[in-house]
Amino acid sequence: MDAKLGQMKRVIQCLDVSPDDEVAYCGTKTGDLLRINVNRDDIQGYNDPDAVVPTLQGYSTHRYAKGIKAVRCVLNPQTGNTNVLVGSGDGTLGFMNPALNPVAGKSAALMGGVTSVSLAPDGRGAYVGTDQAMRYYVTLDMDVELRGTCHYGPIMDVVFPVDCPDLFLTCSVNDIRVWNARVRQELLRIQVPNLVCNCVGITDNGGTIVSGWTDGKVRAFFPESGRLKFVITDAHAESVTALAACHEDDSRPPWRLVTGGKDGRVRVWQITSSHQSLLHSMKEHRGEVNCIRVNAQNSQCVTASADGSCIVWDMERYVRVAAMFEPTVFRAVAYHPDESQYLTCGSNHKVTYWDAYDGSAIRVIDGGEEEMVCLDIEPQGELFISGGADKLVKVWHYDDGVEVATGVGHSGRVNALRISPDQRTVVSVGEEGAIMIWDMPDDMQSGEGKSRK
């Protein structure tokens, strides 16, 4: 159905039709609202031309910044007129009357550009979404209530504090967030504008949040307030791509932090209450360091790199102890709980078991049809989980090497996942910005998880 607009040319981004099907209100990229008469002819034959053509009736002189992204017709029960609820790209939400003028006192400012507006079933308000992943409930009197939040960019990492299944941390573009896993609610947001946080971790006693950023800095924060605790400037020449805190009490400094960068260097830092010093810089990787894991005794750590190597480092002498090579881009590595084996995954779609004594490959299993990106092992070593570019979360039996459960839900690559400390849930984060919490089936929970029920 074509409409006559005369000399006017507009890019229409959204529209809604009035309840009486007489008029369509169209939001444009230039920020003005068009009213088009869409009242149709009576029923005609299939080949008969339209006798009435939709035509432009008027347009607003008021323009919304960054264009109109969503419109909804709302019937005013007091006057019987149809007002238009308009959401714009700059986060403004407001009413326009049938004369296409803004209604005084009926506007609100939201965080992020409005992307969608849906009227509530009771007609007393509307649900509004923004491009910063904020979800609001707004009454017709423009009282705003925040109903939900999430990251609006790819989520890079997720981690649980030790022995705390009720909280987890995620990192993404511009921020780190702390979540309540039980009520699915954001508790704390730590913002660093115009940067991407590639990795996040927390010390064993929960006293310090550590994070690696694209500007090559390591930033640490207090977990209660989100206040900056310290910054390691120029930790790496390029992005900090992986980190792991040693299992030491950060309330009794010094303690150590291991970081890896896009430059392939692995660095160990000594953190005290007054300063941060470089203990050693190890350069054997020729590609980006994608994952770092420290063993329980803090005597060794293992790093996985995009150059096709996993290297085991002595944390006392800071030398290479063993190396494992494959024609793949290693994405993740994990210790078996008894530290007798390593588990790796990468771009070759395989999960490989390695002997920790001599670094030889023990078993290789097919992980899927796409690149594998992340994995985690539950504390008893009976199960492990994986995620990758196939958008699936998979649960595997460790000894049998068979897939025992699959989670379907992500619409983008699974970037990271973790098993909760009580082994009842799995949290996965994806390239599309989704955080998904999965229940572990009862028959797959380990003995510790079952005993807590």
Tab-separated table of C-alpha atoms in Angstrom:
chain	number	residue	atom	x	y	z
A	1	MET	CA	0.000	0.000	0.000
A	2	ASP	CA	1.662	3.219	-1.161
A	3	ALA	CA	0.983	6.553	0.514
A	4	LYS	CA	1.114	9.993	-1.046
A	5	LEU	CA	3.556	12.252	0.794
A	6	GLY	CA	3.763	15.031	-1.787
A	7	GLN	CA	7.170	16.726	-1.806
A	8	MET	CA	8.149	15.289	1.561
A	9	LYS	CA	10.831	12.593	1.698
A	10	ARG	CA	11.384	10.697	4.915
A	11	VAL	CA	12.953	7.455	6.107
A	12	ILE	CA	10.249	5.823	8.231
A	13	GLN	CA	11.612	3.661	11.066
A	14	CYS	CA	8.418	2.662	12.897
A	15	LEU	CA	4.649	3.077	12.776
A	16	ASP	CA	1.468	2.240	14.616
A	17	VAL	CA	-2.172	2.360	13.530
A	18	SER	CA	-4.838	4.019	15.666
A	19	PRO	CA	-7.432	1.765	17.353
A	20	ASP	CA	-10.120	2.815	14.840
A	21	ASP	CA	-7.855	1.895	11.882
A	22	GLU	CA	-8.249	5.403	10.468
A	23	VAL	CA	-4.767	6.864	10.904
A	24	ALA	CA	-1.176	5.574	10.936
A	25	TYR	CA	1.466	7.427	12.938
A	26	CYS	CA	4.967	7.052	11.509
A	27	GLY	CA	8.257	7.819	13.246
A	28	THR	CA	11.050	9.042	11.006
A	29	LYS	CA	14.804	9.080	11.059
A	30	THR	CA	14.762	12.888	11.136
A	31	GLY	CA	12.780	12.854	14.376
A	32	ASP	CA	9.379	14.094	13.227
A	33	LEU	CA	6.076	12.239	13.467
A	34	LEU	CA	3.872	11.800	10.387
A	35	ARG	CA	0.116	11.224	10.419
A	36	ILE	CA	-1.180	9.343	7.381
A	37	ASN	CA	-4.820	8.635	6.616
A	38	VAL	CA	-5.125	4.904	5.932
A	39	ASN	CA	-8.913	4.674	5.801
A	40	ARG	CA	-9.508	2.193	2.982
A	41	ASP	CA	-12.221	1.662	0.388
A	42	ASP	CA	-15.063	-0.732	0.742
A	43	ILE	CA	-14.344	-4.269	-0.379
A	44	GLN	CA	-13.556	-4.327	-4.108
A	45	GLY	CA	-12.630	-6.848	-6.718
A	46	TYR	CA	-9.134	-8.281	-6.777
A	47	ASN	CA	-8.032	-6.354	-9.871
A	48	ASP	CA	-9.932	-3.123	-9.175
A	49	PRO	CA	-7.686	-0.136	-8.414
A	50	ASP	CA	-7.882	1.619	-5.048
A	51	ALA	CA	-10.329	4.501	-5.078
A	52	VAL	CA	-8.877	5.930	-1.851
A	53	VAL	CA	-5.097	6.263	-1.562
A	54	PRO	CA	-3.444	6.826	1.849
A	55	THR	CA	-2.302	10.426	2.077
A	56	LEU	CA	-0.271	12.568	4.434
A	57	GLN	CA	-2.474	14.529	6.825
A	58	GLY	CA	0.211	16.314	8.793
A	59	TYR	CA	3.563	16.152	10.527
A	60	SER	CA	5.032	17.427	13.760
A	61	THR	CA	7.170	20.527	13.907
A	62	HIS	CA	8.841	19.205	17.039
A	63	ARG	CA	11.695	16.838	16.285
A	64	TYR	CA	13.222	14.247	18.561
A	65	ALA	CA	16.985	13.872	18.692
A	66	LYS	CA	18.444	10.793	16.969
A	67	GLY	CA	15.140	9.945	15.329
A	68	ILE	CA	11.949	8.282	16.471
A	69	LYS	CA	12.562	4.578	17.135
A	70	ALA	CA	9.169	3.419	18.466
A	71	VAL	CA	5.563	4.683	18.484
A	72	ARG	CA	2.415	3.364	20.152
A	73	CYS	CA	-1.133	4.718	19.966
A	74	VAL	CA	-2.722	5.159	23.406
A	75	LEU	CA	-6.420	5.909	23.828
A	76	ASN	CA	-7.102	8.623	26.398
A	77	PRO	CA	-10.171	7.359	28.323
A	78	GLN	CA	-11.001	10.851	29.603
A	79	THR	CA	-11.163	12.651	26.249
A	80	GLY	CA	-11.548	9.753	23.838
A	81	ASN	CA	-8.624	11.092	21.808
A	82	THR	CA	-5.715	8.983	20.659
A	83	ASN	CA	-2.353	10.204	21.917
A	84	VAL	CA	0.904	8.820	20.586
A	85	LEU	CA	3.645	7.488	22.859
A	86	VAL	CA	6.951	8.270	21.159
A	87	GLY	CA	10.402	6.852	21.969
A	88	SER	CA	13.501	8.445	20.486
A	89	GLY	CA	17.110	7.514	19.920
A	90	ASP	CA	18.361	9.837	22.654
A	91	GLY	CA	16.291	8.076	25.333
A	92	THR	CA	13.365	10.501	25.431
A	93	LEU	CA	9.915	9.005	25.941
A	94	GLY	CA	6.920	11.309	25.613
A	95	PHE	CA	3.343	11.798	24.474
A	96	MET	CA	2.152	13.719	21.420
A	97	ASN	CA	-1.483	14.776	21.066
A	98	PRO	CA	-3.631	14.328	17.917
A	99	ALA	CA	-2.449	17.762	16.738
A	100	LEU	CA	1.105	16.329	16.757
A	101	ASN	CA	2.322	18.599	19.536
A	102	PRO	CA	4.195	17.343	22.610
A	103	VAL	CA	2.010	17.018	25.709
A	104	ALA	CA	3.411	19.232	28.459
A	105	GLY	CA	4.734	17.349	31.478
A	106	LYS	CA	4.356	13.968	29.805
A	107	SER	CA	7.941	12.993	29.045
A	108	ALA	CA	10.751	11.027	30.666
A	109	ALA	CA	14.458	10.519	30.053
A	110	LEU	CA	15.670	6.911	29.933
A	111	MET	CA	19.161	5.445	29.845
A	112	GLY	CA	19.892	4.530	26.243
A	113	GLY	CA	17.984	5.037	23.042
A	114	VAL	CA	14.480	3.594	22.985
A	115	THR	CA	14.246	0.484	20.809
A	116	SER	CA	10.770	-0.846	21.618
A	117	VAL	CA	7.547	0.120	23.378
A	118	SER	CA	4.786	-2.330	24.303
A	119	LEU	CA	1.599	-1.367	26.116
A	120	ALA	CA	0.844	-3.246	29.326
A	121	PRO	CA	-2.229	-5.534	29.206
A	122	ASP	CA	-4.049	-3.404	31.790
A	123	GLY	CA	-3.508	-0.267	29.699
A	124	ARG	CA	-2.063	1.662	32.630
A	125	GLY	CA	1.496	1.822	31.382
A	126	ALA	CA	4.022	0.554	28.887
A	127	TYR	CA	7.121	-1.611	28.873
A	128	VAL	CA	10.085	0.104	27.236
A	129	GLY	CA	13.415	-1.333	26.098
A	130	THR	CA	16.563	0.640	25.262
A	131	ASP	CA	19.731	-0.016	23.309
A	132	GLN	CA	21.694	-0.183	26.568
A	133	ALA	CA	19.726	-3.279	27.614
A	134	MET	CA	17.568	-1.423	30.137
A	135	ARG	CA	13.973	-2.549	30.613
A	136	TYR	CA	11.524	-0.077	32.119
A	137	TYR	CA	7.895	0.031	33.136
A	138	VAL	CA	6.522	3.533	32.539
A	139	THR	CA	3.062	4.581	33.703
A	140	LEU	CA	0.876	6.882	31.614
A	141	ASP	CA	1.791	9.640	34.095
A	142	MET	CA	5.454	9.065	33.163
A	143	ASP	CA	6.542	7.469	36.426
A	144	VAL	CA	9.556	5.342	35.502
A	145	GLU	CA	10.440	2.032	37.166
A	146	LEU	CA	13.535	0.056	36.190
A	147	ARG	CA	12.572	-3.611	35.803
A	148	GLY	CA	15.751	-5.203	34.484
A	149	THR	CA	19.243	-4.621	33.125
A	150	CYS	CA	21.961	-6.492	31.291
A	151	HIS	CA	25.080	-5.851	29.235
A	152	TYR	CA	24.449	-4.316	25.837
A	153	GLY	CA	27.611	-5.648	24.176
A	154	PRO	CA	29.419	-8.978	23.974
A	155	ILE	CA	30.086	-10.445	27.417
A	156	MET	CA	33.691	-11.540	27.660
A	157	ASP	CA	34.015	-13.412	30.965
A	158	VAL	CA	32.158	-14.711	34.020
A	159	VAL	CA	33.423	-15.846	37.410
A	160	PHE	CA	32.030	-16.991	40.773
A	161	PRO	CA	33.636	-16.004	44.089
A	162	VAL	CA	35.043	-18.968	45.984
A	163	ASP	CA	32.340	-20.868	47.928
A	164	CYS	CA	29.688	-18.302	46.992
A	165	PRO	CA	27.066	-19.668	44.565
A	166	ASP	CA	24.730	-16.707	45.140
A	167	LEU	CA	26.923	-14.139	43.356
A	168	PHE	CA	28.795	-13.980	40.081
A	169	LEU	CA	30.658	-11.332	38.079
A	170	THR	CA	30.571	-10.560	34.369
A	171	CYS	CA	32.508	-8.121	32.195
A	172	SER	CA	31.751	-6.489	28.870
A	173	VAL	CA	32.007	-3.210	27.002
A	174	ASN	CA	32.545	-0.315	29.434
A	175	ASP	CA	31.736	-2.158	32.643
A	176	ILE	CA	31.926	-4.986	35.165
A	177	ARG	CA	28.742	-6.107	36.904
A	178	VAL	CA	28.021	-8.118	40.031
A	179	TRP	CA	24.826	-10.192	39.956
A	180	ASN	CA	22.647	-11.997	42.457
A	181	ALA	CA	22.284	-15.470	40.969
A	182	ARG	CA	19.142	-16.306	42.945
A	183	VAL	CA	16.949	-13.341	42.001
A	184	ARG	CA	18.740	-12.560	38.699
A	185	GLN	CA	19.339	-8.970	39.750
A	186	GLU	CA	22.234	-6.581	39.220
A	187	LEU	CA	23.859	-5.571	42.509
A	188	LEU	CA	26.817	-3.447	41.411
A	189	ARG	CA	28.054	-1.823	38.230
A	190	ILE	CA	31.661	-0.684	37.786
A	191	GLN	CA	32.031	1.536	34.732
A	192	VAL	CA	35.160	2.445	32.766
A	193	PRO	CA	33.988	4.352	29.675
A	194	ASN	CA	35.170	3.660	26.138
A	195	LEU	CA	37.050	0.464	26.983
A	196	VAL	CA	36.344	-3.267	26.874
A	197	CYS	CA	37.020	-5.499	29.862
A	198	ASN	CA	38.442	-8.740	28.439
A	199	CYS	CA	38.726	-10.741	31.656
A	200	VAL	CA	37.692	-10.542	35.289
A	201	GLY	CA	38.575	-12.404	38.456
A	202	ILE	CA	38.227	-12.178	42.208
A	203	THR	CA	40.605	-13.149	44.986
A	204	ASP	CA	39.845	-16.206	47.100
A	205	ASN	CA	38.645	-14.246	50.134
A	206	GLY	CA	36.553	-11.946	47.938
A	207	GLY	CA	38.428	-8.792	48.908
A	208	THR	CA	39.503	-7.619	45.443
A	209	ILE	CA	38.021	-7.701	41.952
A	210	VAL	CA	40.775	-7.774	39.321
A	211	SER	CA	40.203	-7.077	35.642
A	212	GLY	CA	42.110	-6.764	32.360
A	213	TRP	CA	41.257	-4.107	29.773
A	214	THR	CA	41.919	-3.273	26.142
A	215	ASP	CA	44.146	-0.319	27.068
A	216	GLY	CA	46.723	-2.707	28.541
A	217	LYS	CA	45.916	-1.876	32.162
A	218	VAL	CA	44.928	-4.065	35.079
A	219	ARG	CA	42.333	-2.431	37.304
A	220	ALA	CA	41.331	-3.661	40.752
A	221	PHE	CA	38.182	-2.647	42.618
A	222	PHE	CA	36.585	-3.044	46.022
A	223	PRO	CA	33.701	-5.525	45.616
A	224	GLU	CA	31.328	-3.771	48.032
A	225	SER	CA	31.468	-0.261	46.577
A	226	GLY	CA	33.104	-0.706	43.175
A	227	ARG	CA	35.664	1.940	44.124
A	228	LEU	CA	39.024	1.744	42.371
A	229	LYS	CA	41.629	-0.009	44.523
A	230	PHE	CA	44.701	0.124	42.296
A	231	VAL	CA	45.772	0.266	38.651
A	232	ILE	CA	48.727	-1.440	37.013
A	233	THR	CA	49.482	0.877	34.112
A	234	ASP	CA	51.133	-0.633	31.044
A	235	ALA	CA	50.689	-4.133	32.395
A	236	HIS	CA	50.956	-5.204	28.752
A	237	ALA	CA	51.887	-3.330	25.603
A	238	GLU	CA	48.530	-4.238	24.087
A	239	SER	CA	45.314	-5.624	25.585
A	240	VAL	CA	45.288	-7.647	28.781
A	241	THR	CA	43.550	-10.792	27.555
A	242	ALA	CA	43.721	-13.178	30.533
A	243	LEU	CA	44.456	-13.111	34.246
A	244	ALA	CA	44.340	-15.281	37.350
A	245	ALA	CA	44.892	-14.417	41.001
A	246	CYS	CA	46.980	-16.840	43.010
A	247	HIS	CA	45.188	-18.614	45.847
A	248	GLU	CA	46.604	-16.275	48.468
A	249	ASP	CA	44.954	-14.061	51.080
A	250	ASP	CA	44.862	-10.546	49.666
A	251	SER	CA	44.037	-9.173	53.125
A	252	ARG	CA	47.591	-10.132	54.121
A	253	PRO	CA	49.776	-8.780	51.334
A	254	PRO	CA	51.835	-9.444	49.382
A	255	TRP	CA	49.899	-11.654	47.002
A	256	ARG	CA	50.480	-12.493	43.346
A	257	LEU	CA	48.569	-11.901	40.159
A	258	VAL	CA	49.297	-13.582	36.818
A	259	THR	CA	48.360	-11.759	33.609
A	260	GLY	CA	48.579	-12.539	29.913
A	261	GLY	CA	48.458	-10.148	26.994
A	262	LYS	CA	47.816	-9.897	23.312
A	263	ASP	CA	51.586	-9.589	22.925
A	264	GLY	CA	52.026	-13.185	24.146
A	265	ARG	CA	53.779	-12.272	27.380
A	266	VAL	CA	52.899	-13.846	30.727
A	267	ARG	CA	53.654	-11.624	33.699
A	268	VAL	CA	53.572	-12.194	37.441
A	269	TRP	CA	52.869	-9.224	39.697
A	270	GLN	CA	53.411	-8.820	43.411
A	271	ILE	CA	50.596	-6.834	44.987
A	272	THR	CA	51.174	-5.055	48.297
A	273	SER	CA	49.070	-2.548	50.190
A	274	SER	CA	51.103	0.342	48.784
A	275	HIS	CA	52.345	-0.679	45.339
A	276	GLN	CA	52.351	-3.281	42.573
A	277	SER	CA	55.642	-4.582	41.243
A	278	LEU	CA	56.579	-6.880	38.375
A	279	LEU	CA	58.169	-10.095	39.634
A	280	HIS	CA	58.826	-11.707	36.270
A	281	SER	CA	57.891	-11.466	32.606
A	282	MET	CA	57.896	-14.712	30.641
A	283	LYS	CA	58.017	-14.587	26.857
A	284	GLU	CA	57.614	-17.879	25.024
A	285	HIS	CA	54.176	-17.568	23.482
A	286	ARG	CA	54.091	-16.021	20.037
A	287	GLY	CA	50.373	-15.353	20.040
A	288	GLU	CA	47.680	-13.941	22.269
A	289	VAL	CA	47.315	-15.540	25.708
A	290	ASN	CA	43.690	-16.667	25.965
A	291	CYS	CA	43.497	-18.427	29.322
A	292	ILE	CA	45.481	-18.732	32.576
A	293	ARG	CA	44.896	-21.225	35.390
A	294	VAL	CA	46.875	-21.469	38.658
A	295	ASN	CA	47.074	-24.750	40.574
A	296	ALA	CA	45.857	-25.093	44.159
A	297	GLN	CA	49.346	-24.899	45.706
A	298	ASN	CA	50.345	-21.792	43.694
A	299	SER	CA	53.416	-23.706	42.563
A	300	GLN	CA	52.520	-23.791	38.861
A	301	CYS	CA	50.275	-22.133	36.333
A	302	VAL	CA	49.273	-23.146	32.821
A	303	THR	CA	48.618	-20.738	29.953
A	304	ALA	CA	46.808	-21.347	26.656
A	305	SER	CA	47.732	-19.298	23.611
A	306	ALA	CA	46.557	-18.632	20.081
A	307	ASP	CA	49.939	-19.814	18.770
A	308	GLY	CA	48.952	-23.458	19.346
A	309	SER	CA	50.840	-23.973	22.589
A	310	CYS	CA	49.959	-24.501	26.240
A	311	ILE	CA	52.843	-23.867	28.609
A	312	VAL	CA	53.186	-24.927	32.242
A	313	TRP	CA	55.206	-22.442	34.300
A	314	ASP	CA	57.033	-22.891	37.599
A	315	MET	CA	55.749	-20.139	39.901
A	316	GLU	CA	58.865	-20.194	42.084
A	317	ARG	CA	61.606	-20.093	39.456
A	318	TYR	CA	59.422	-18.581	36.687
A	319	VAL	CA	60.626	-20.971	34.004
A	320	ARG	CA	58.852	-23.317	31.646
A	321	VAL	CA	58.221	-26.764	33.072
A	322	ALA	CA	56.346	-28.355	30.173
A	323	ALA	CA	54.741	-27.416	26.883
A	324	MET	CA	51.925	-28.928	24.850
A	325	PHE	CA	51.491	-28.254	21.156
A	326	GLU	CA	48.658	-28.752	18.693
A	327	PRO	CA	47.812	-27.272	15.277
A	328	THR	CA	45.003	-25.184	16.759
A	329	VAL	CA	44.218	-21.896	18.438
A	330	PHE	CA	43.960	-22.817	22.108
A	331	ARG	CA	41.025	-20.994	23.696
A	332	ALA	CA	40.831	-22.491	27.186
A	333	VAL	CA	42.681	-24.769	29.570
A	334	ALA	CA	41.721	-26.250	32.945
A	335	TYR	CA	43.289	-28.395	35.643
A	336	HIS	CA	41.647	-31.626	36.660
A	337	PRO	CA	40.945	-31.260	40.419
A	338	ASP	CA	43.647	-33.802	41.297
A	339	GLU	CA	46.032	-31.933	38.933
A	340	SER	CA	47.047	-35.130	37.178
A	341	GLN	CA	45.688	-33.931	33.841
A	342	TYR	CA	44.981	-30.806	31.840
A	343	LEU	CA	41.967	-30.233	29.628
A	344	THR	CA	42.140	-27.946	26.579
A	345	CYS	CA	39.870	-26.832	23.765
A	346	GLY	CA	40.283	-24.655	20.708
A	347	SER	CA	39.609	-23.943	17.083
A	348	ASN	CA	40.047	-27.570	15.980
A	349	HIS	CA	36.640	-28.447	17.531
A	350	LYS	CA	38.364	-30.922	19.888
A	351	VAL	CA	38.692	-31.406	23.628
A	352	THR	CA	42.107	-32.820	24.496
A	353	TYR	CA	43.198	-34.548	27.713
A	354	TRP	CA	46.887	-34.069	28.572
A	355	ASP	CA	49.087	-35.883	31.060
A	356	ALA	CA	50.418	-33.390	33.605
A	357	TYR	CA	53.613	-35.383	34.153
A	358	ASP	CA	55.067	-35.385	30.646
A	359	GLY	CA	52.646	-33.201	28.670
A	360	SER	CA	51.549	-35.964	26.304
A	361	ALA	CA	48.069	-36.147	24.809
A	362	ILE	CA	46.001	-38.917	26.401
A	363	ARG	CA	42.650	-38.597	24.664
A	364	VAL	CA	41.011	-36.422	22.035
A	365	ILE	CA	37.227	-36.161	21.753
A	366	ASP	CA	35.127	-34.356	19.188
A	367	GLY	CA	33.515	-31.345	20.834
A	368	GLY	CA	31.206	-30.260	18.025
A	369	GLU	CA	31.031	-28.804	14.549
A	370	GLU	CA	32.323	-25.326	15.446
A	371	GLU	CA	35.204	-23.773	17.333
A	372	MET	CA	35.254	-24.499	21.070
A	373	VAL	CA	35.862	-21.435	23.205
A	374	CYS	CA	35.520	-22.206	26.915
A	375	LEU	CA	35.330	-25.002	29.467
A	376	ASP	CA	35.139	-25.611	33.204
A	377	ILE	CA	35.445	-28.682	35.453
A	378	GLU	CA	33.381	-29.338	38.565
A	379	PRO	CA	35.384	-29.827	41.800
A	380	GLN	CA	35.020	-33.632	41.965
A	381	GLY	CA	36.262	-34.053	38.412
A	382	GLU	CA	33.312	-36.197	37.315
A	383	LEU	CA	31.881	-33.691	34.823
A	384	PHE	CA	33.063	-30.797	32.720
A	385	ILE	CA	31.198	-28.251	30.618
A	386	SER	CA	32.051	-26.565	27.341
A	387	GLY	CA	30.781	-23.808	25.083
A	388	GLY	CA	31.704	-22.518	21.679
A	389	ALA	CA	30.770	-21.018	18.356
A	390	ASP	CA	27.956	-23.564	17.894
A	391	LYS	CA	26.015	-21.553	20.556
A	392	LEU	CA	25.535	-24.657	22.718
A	393	VAL	CA	26.381	-25.353	26.350
A	394	LYS	CA	27.392	-28.992	26.756
A	395	VAL	CA	27.887	-31.178	29.825
A	396	TRP	CA	30.385	-34.041	29.489
A	397	HIS	CA	31.248	-37.067	31.585
A	398	TYR	CA	34.962	-36.676	32.244
A	399	ASP	CA	36.065	-40.324	32.354
A	400	ASP	CA	33.787	-41.569	29.576
A	401	GLY	CA	34.286	-38.530	27.351
A	402	VAL	CA	30.643	-38.543	26.267
A	403	GLU	CA	28.159	-35.702	26.089
A	404	VAL	CA	25.418	-36.163	28.689
A	405	ALA	CA	23.405	-32.923	28.359
A	406	THR	CA	23.060	-29.968	25.994
A	407	GLY	CA	21.741	-26.474	26.634
A	408	VAL	CA	20.220	-24.573	23.696
A	409	GLY	CA	19.524	-20.878	24.146
A	410	HIS	CA	22.362	-18.625	23.046
A	411	SER	CA	22.066	-16.808	19.734
A	412	GLY	CA	25.775	-16.001	19.578
A	413	ARG	CA	29.083	-17.616	20.440
A	414	VAL	CA	29.431	-18.761	24.043
A	415	ASN	CA	32.406	-16.756	25.330
A	416	ALA	CA	32.685	-18.072	28.893
A	417	LEU	CA	30.939	-20.332	31.394
A	418	ARG	CA	31.309	-21.450	34.983
A	419	ILE	CA	29.882	-24.126	37.264
A	420	SER	CA	28.591	-22.636	40.516
A	421	PRO	CA	30.465	-23.598	43.707
A	422	ASP	CA	27.504	-25.706	44.892
A	423	GLN	CA	27.381	-27.424	41.450
A	424	ARG	CA	23.662	-26.820	41.096
A	425	THR	CA	23.809	-24.303	38.247
A	426	VAL	CA	25.887	-23.279	35.256
A	427	VAL	CA	26.221	-19.658	34.159
A	428	SER	CA	27.151	-18.986	30.533
A	429	VAL	CA	27.690	-15.674	28.737
A	430	GLY	CA	27.644	-15.025	25.019
A	431	GLU	CA	28.701	-12.796	22.180
A	432	GLU	CA	25.107	-11.584	21.806
A	433	GLY	CA	25.152	-10.143	25.348
A	434	ALA	CA	23.046	-12.806	27.042
A	435	ILE	CA	23.600	-14.242	30.514
A	436	MET	CA	22.024	-17.665	30.894
A	437	ILE	CA	21.646	-19.621	34.126
A	438	TRP	CA	21.144	-23.366	33.677
A	439	ASP	CA	20.030	-25.891	36.280
A	440	MET	CA	22.236	-28.938	36.504
A	441	PRO	CA	20.079	-32.098	36.401
A	442	ASP	CA	19.816	-33.806	39.782
A	443	ASP	CA	21.471	-36.984	38.561
A	444	MET	CA	24.471	-34.963	37.350
A	445	GLN	CA	25.121	-33.021	40.529
A	446	SER	CA	28.136	-34.183	42.469
A	447	GLY	CA	27.994	-35.473	46.005
A	448	GLU	CA	28.727	-32.075	47.557
A	449	GLY	CA	25.924	-30.405	45.603
A	450	LYS	CA	23.430	-33.110	46.588
A	451	SER	CA	24.341	-32.984	50.258
A	452	ARG	CA	23.411	-29.291	50.412
A	453	LYS	CA	19.828	-29.865	49.306
